[in-house]
Amino acid sequence: MADVVVVGAGVVGLTSAVRLAEAGARVAVLTADEPARTVSRVAAAVWYPTRTSPDPRVLDWARRTFDELAAQAGNGVPGVVMRPTRMLLRAPVDGAPWWSAAVPDFRTAEPPPGYAGQWRFTVPTVEMGPYLDWLVARLDQLGVEVRRHRVDTLTEAADVAPVVVNATGLAAGTLADDPAVHPVRGRIVLVANPGLVTSVRDEGNPAGITYIHPRSRDVVLGGTFEPGEAETEPDEAVGRAILARCVALVPELAGAAVLGQLAGLRPARHGGARVTVDAAATGGGFRLVHNYGHGGAGVTLAWGCADEVAALADPAARVSLRA
Ligand SMILES: Cc1cc2nc3c(=O)[nH]c(=O)nc-3n(C[C@H](O)[C@H](O)[C@H](O)COP(=O)(O)OP(=O)(O)OC[C@H]3O[C@@H](n4cnc5c(N)ncnc54)[C@H](O)[C@@H]3O)c2cc1C
């Protein structure tokens, strides 16, 4: 018998399991899909709190995750680097954004022609293939097995342990009966890296959200942000449009070999991520801790949410129960 069972092995479930095991709990992880086949695997995985609210809790999660990933980059954890970023603004913005409190070198800069402003900062960027493998290996070191098993209900998971952590992403809409959960499709194009080292973002491009995130061998070109869309087959026309926007922004990308197109469904939630004890479920004889609904910021918030889950999962911890 384990102390805690984590349902879900995307970045949110795996980081929660690591923190719980580090705190001394006997942890089991159940997942319907291999980590390599989750939404987390598709993420551009740049630290940036996309479309989250300036809630102090969100800032705390983001800050903790920034610090953890920055430390991991320094320690040579596979796939994690610190990446300089240029963020181009289409309209003037007064002051620094709320999330800059988590970013030590945030500064404003002269915008290039055609833009109203520019922010420059350095943030962690993660290649999710090697990073998910590293998280699974870290769990193995801690004696935690990641087991393939799809649960039909969260109550079923309580057969494995008296504390259940629900980290099922989009599936939480059904499993936790939460109508606020909805997909936001994201499409990206991967090209060979012609030698870029700086991320560039033009989120306000009227032709579509535009970003360029170099990795060790390839570059992630984005993208789309499409609430309610759930089809993930490649779309050649959308891919060509993404490529054209990115080449217009960073001409060095012209002629880079196209390696493929990916699509994923961000597990979004009206009202933001749900990280809480489910008081309604405690009557069922087990403690249910939710950790889902991170939308386009699951990598950005993962370690901070995992810290909170580790506290909430412990019934002895002096935390208030938030519904
Ligand atoms: C194109 C794109 C770009 C992105 N870029 C970024 C970025 O730059 N920065 C950032 O922070 N975020 C980014 N994201 C968002 C990020 O990918 C998500 O927020 C994050 O992956 C959510 O992680 P998760 O673990 O909650 O969900 P998932 O990765 O979807 O994992 C859910 C897990 O639950 C399991 N599960 C589901 N149902 C069951 C069941 N019934 N029984 C057992 N297991 C079950 C699944 O098998 C899986 O293991 C991006 C997303 C996309 C699509």
GROMACS .gro file of N, CA and C in nm, residues 77-146:
model
  210
   77VAL      N    1   2.073   1.950  -1.534
   77VAL     CA    2   1.961   1.856  -1.556
   77VAL      C    3   1.928   1.853  -1.706
   78PRO      N    4   1.912   1.733  -1.764
   78PRO     CA    5   1.892   1.724  -1.909
   78PRO      C    6   1.774   1.807  -1.958
   79GLY      N    7   1.799   1.885  -2.062
   79GLY     CA    8   1.693   1.960  -2.128
   79GLY      C    9   1.665   2.097  -2.070
   80VAL      N   10   1.728   2.135  -1.959
   80VAL     CA   11   1.693   2.263  -1.896
   80VAL      C   12   1.807   2.363  -1.919
   81VAL      N   13   1.772   2.477  -1.980
   81VAL     CA   14   1.872   2.584  -2.000
   81VAL      C   15   1.806   2.718  -1.965
   82MET      N   16   1.890   2.820  -1.944
   82MET     CA   17   1.839   2.957  -1.929
   82MET      C   18   1.850   3.025  -2.065
   83ARG      N   19   1.739   3.087  -2.108
   83ARG     CA   20   1.734   3.137  -2.245
   83ARG      C   21   1.705   3.288  -2.245
   84PRO      N   22   1.793   3.371  -2.305
   84PRO     CA   23   1.759   3.513  -2.319
   84PRO      C   24   1.639   3.530  -2.412
   85THR      N   25   1.557   3.630  -2.381
   85THR     CA   26   1.431   3.647  -2.454
   85THR      C   27   1.411   3.794  -2.490
   86ARG      N   28   1.359   3.815  -2.612
   86ARG     CA   29   1.312   3.948  -2.653
   86ARG      C   30   1.162   3.938  -2.671
   87MET      N   31   1.088   4.018  -2.596
   87MET     CA   32   0.941   4.016  -2.609
   87MET      C   33   0.898   4.149  -2.670
   88LEU      N   34   0.840   4.143  -2.788
   88LEU     CA   35   0.804   4.264  -2.863
   88LEU      C   36   0.658   4.298  -2.836
   89LEU      N   37   0.633   4.427  -2.813
   89LEU     CA   38   0.499   4.471  -2.775
   89LEU      C   39   0.439   4.557  -2.886
   90ARG      N   40   0.315   4.527  -2.921
   90ARG     CA   41   0.247   4.600  -3.028
   90ARG      C   42   0.181   4.728  -2.979
   91ALA      N   43   0.155   4.733  -2.846
   91ALA     CA   44   0.090   4.852  -2.789
   91ALA      C   45   0.171   4.895  -2.666
   92PRO      N   46   0.170   5.025  -2.636
   92PRO     CA   47   0.246   5.069  -2.518
   92PRO      C   48   0.190   5.005  -2.392
   93VAL      N   49   0.279   4.968  -2.299
   93VAL     CA   50   0.238   4.908  -2.171
   93VAL      C   51   0.300   4.993  -2.061
   94ASP      N   52   0.217   5.030  -1.964
   94ASP     CA   53   0.268   5.108  -1.850
   94ASP      C   54   0.331   5.015  -1.748
   95GLY      N   55   0.456   5.038  -1.715
   95GLY     CA   56   0.521   4.962  -1.607
   95GLY      C   57   0.553   4.819  -1.648
   96ALA      N   58   0.610   4.748  -1.551
   96ALA     CA   59   0.650   4.609  -1.575
   96ALA      C   60   0.532   4.515  -1.549
   97PRO      N   61   0.526   4.401  -1.617
   97PRO     CA   62   0.416   4.306  -1.592
   97PRO      C   63   0.429   4.243  -1.453
   98TRP      N   64   0.317   4.195  -1.396
   98TRP     CA   65   0.315   4.141  -1.260
   98TRP      C   66   0.415   4.028  -1.242
   99TRP      N   67   0.433   3.943  -1.347
   99TRP     CA   68   0.517   3.824  -1.332
   99TRP      C   69   0.666   3.857  -1.332
  100SER      N   70   0.699   3.985  -1.367
  100SER     CA   71   0.842   4.021  -1.371
  100SER      C   72   0.903   4.014  -1.231
  101ALA      N   73   0.819   4.012  -1.127
  101ALA     CA   74   0.870   3.999  -0.990
  101ALA      C   75   0.946   3.868  -0.971
  102ALA      N   76   0.920   3.770  -1.060
  102ALA     CA   77   0.989   3.641  -1.048
  102ALA      C   78   1.113   3.632  -1.136
  103VAL      N   79   1.139   3.736  -1.215
  103VAL     CA   80   1.244   3.727  -1.318
  103VAL      C   81   1.356   3.828  -1.286
  104PRO      N   82   1.470   3.782  -1.237
  104PRO     CA   83   1.571   3.873  -1.185
  104PRO      C   84   1.621   3.979  -1.284
  105ASP      N   85   1.638   3.942  -1.413
  105ASP     CA   86   1.701   4.040  -1.503
  105ASP      C   87   1.600   4.109  -1.595
  106PHE      N   88   1.472   4.111  -1.557
  106PHE     CA   89   1.370   4.175  -1.641
  106PHE      C   90   1.404   4.323  -1.663
  107ARG      N   91   1.395   4.369  -1.788
  107ARG     CA   92   1.420   4.511  -1.815
  107ARG      C   93   1.348   4.552  -1.943
  108THR      N   94   1.323   4.681  -1.957
  108THR     CA   95   1.267   4.730  -2.083
  108THR      C   96   1.381   4.770  -2.175
  109ALA      N   97   1.353   4.770  -2.307
  109ALA     CA   98   1.456   4.806  -2.406
  109ALA      C   99   1.390   4.883  -2.518
  110GLU      N  100   1.470   4.951  -2.597
  110GLU     CA  101   1.418   5.022  -2.714
  110GLU      C  102   1.352   4.921  -2.809
  111PRO      N  103   1.232   4.948  -2.855
  111PRO     CA  104   1.169   4.854  -2.950
  111PRO      C  105   1.228   4.868  -3.090
  112PRO      N  106   1.228   4.760  -3.168
  112PRO     CA  107   1.267   4.772  -3.309
  112PRO      C  108   1.158   4.846  -3.386
  113PRO      N  109   1.187   4.892  -3.508
  113PRO     CA  110   1.086   4.966  -3.586
  113PRO      C  111   0.957   4.885  -3.599
  114GLY      N  112   0.842   4.954  -3.586
  114GLY     CA  113   0.712   4.888  -3.602
  114GLY      C  114   0.653   4.837  -3.472
  115TYR      N  115   0.728   4.844  -3.363
  115TYR     CA  116   0.677   4.797  -3.233
  115TYR      C  117   0.672   4.913  -3.135
  116ALA      N  118   0.583   4.898  -3.033
  116ALA     CA  119   0.564   5.006  -2.936
  116ALA      C  120   0.649   4.987  -2.811
  117GLY      N  121   0.702   4.867  -2.793
  117GLY     CA  122   0.782   4.843  -2.673
  117GLY      C  123   0.856   4.712  -2.684
  118GLN      N  124   0.951   4.693  -2.593
  118GLN     CA  125   1.025   4.565  -2.589
  118GLN      C  126   1.065   4.535  -2.444
  119TRP      N  127   1.044   4.410  -2.404
  119TRP     CA  128   1.095   4.362  -2.276
  119TRP      C  129   1.204   4.259  -2.304
  120ARG      N  130   1.307   4.262  -2.220
  120ARG     CA  131   1.413   4.161  -2.233
  120ARG      C  132   1.429   4.091  -2.099
  121PHE      N  133   1.447   3.961  -2.102
  121PHE     CA  134   1.461   3.885  -1.978
  121PHE      C  135   1.517   3.746  -2.010
  122THR      N  136   1.568   3.680  -1.906
  122THR     CA  137   1.623   3.545  -1.922
  122THR      C  138   1.540   3.449  -1.838
  123VAL      N  139   1.491   3.343  -1.901
  123VAL     CA  140   1.403   3.249  -1.830
  123VAL      C  141   1.442   3.104  -1.862
  124PRO      N  142   1.403   3.011  -1.773
  124PRO     CA  143   1.429   2.869  -1.804
  124PRO      C  144   1.347   2.823  -1.924
  125THR      N  145   1.410   2.740  -2.003
  125THR     CA  146   1.344   2.674  -2.117
  125THR      C  147   1.377   2.525  -2.108
  126VAL      N  148   1.277   2.443  -2.136
  126VAL     CA  149   1.292   2.300  -2.111
  126VAL      C  150   1.263   2.222  -2.239
  127GLU      N  151   1.349   2.126  -2.272
  127GLU     CA  152   1.317   2.031  -2.380
  127GLU      C  153   1.247   1.914  -2.313
  128MET      N  154   1.118   1.899  -2.343
  128MET     CA  155   1.038   1.809  -2.262
  128MET      C  156   1.070   1.661  -2.283
  129GLY      N  157   1.123   1.625  -2.400
  129GLY     CA  158   1.159   1.483  -2.419
  129GLY      C  159   1.257   1.437  -2.312
  130PRO      N  160   1.379   1.493  -2.311
  130PRO     CA  161   1.475   1.451  -2.208
  130PRO      C  162   1.429   1.483  -2.067
  131TYR      N  163   1.353   1.591  -2.051
  131TYR     CA  164   1.315   1.630  -1.914
  131TYR      C  165   1.215   1.532  -1.853
  132LEU      N  166   1.117   1.488  -1.932
  132LEU     CA  167   1.021   1.390  -1.878
  132LEU      C  168   1.094   1.260  -1.845
  133ASP      N  169   1.190   1.221  -1.930
  133ASP     CA  170   1.270   1.100  -1.900
  133ASP      C  171   1.345   1.119  -1.768
  134TRP      N  172   1.401   1.239  -1.749
  134TRP     CA  173   1.475   1.266  -1.625
  134TRP      C  174   1.383   1.259  -1.503
  135LEU      N  175   1.262   1.312  -1.516
  135LEU     CA  176   1.168   1.308  -1.402
  135LEU      C  177   1.134   1.162  -1.367
  136VAL      N  178   1.113   1.080  -1.469
  136VAL     CA  179   1.082   0.938  -1.443
  136VAL      C  180   1.203   0.869  -1.376
  137ALA      N  181   1.324   0.903  -1.424
  137ALA     CA  182   1.445   0.844  -1.365
  137ALA      C  183   1.462   0.891  -1.220
  138ARG      N  184   1.430   1.017  -1.195
  138ARG     CA  185   1.438   1.072  -1.058
  138ARG      C  186   1.341   0.996  -0.967
  139LEU      N  187   1.222   0.968  -1.018
  139LEU     CA  188   1.124   0.892  -0.939
  139LEU      C  189   1.175   0.751  -0.913
  140ASP      N  190   1.236   0.692  -1.014
  140ASP     CA  191   1.291   0.558  -0.997
  140ASP      C  192   1.394   0.557  -0.884
  141GLN      N  193   1.481   0.659  -0.883
  141GLN     CA  194   1.581   0.674  -0.774
  141GLN      C  195   1.513   0.681  -0.638
  142LEU      N  196   1.396   0.745  -0.636
  142LEU     CA  197   1.322   0.763  -0.510
  142LEU      C  198   1.233   0.642  -0.479
  143GLY      N  199   1.243   0.539  -0.563
  143GLY     CA  200   1.166   0.416  -0.539
  143GLY      C  201   1.022   0.422  -0.586
  144VAL      N  202   0.992   0.515  -0.678
  144VAL     CA  203   0.854   0.532  -0.726
  144VAL      C  204   0.842   0.477  -0.869
  145GLU      N  205   0.744   0.389  -0.886
  145GLU     CA  206   0.720   0.333  -1.019
  145GLU      C  207   0.608   0.411  -1.089
  146VAL      N  208   0.628   0.436  -1.218
  146VAL     CA  209   0.522   0.500  -1.298
  146VAL      C  210   0.453   0.389  -1.376
   0.00000   0.00000   0.00000
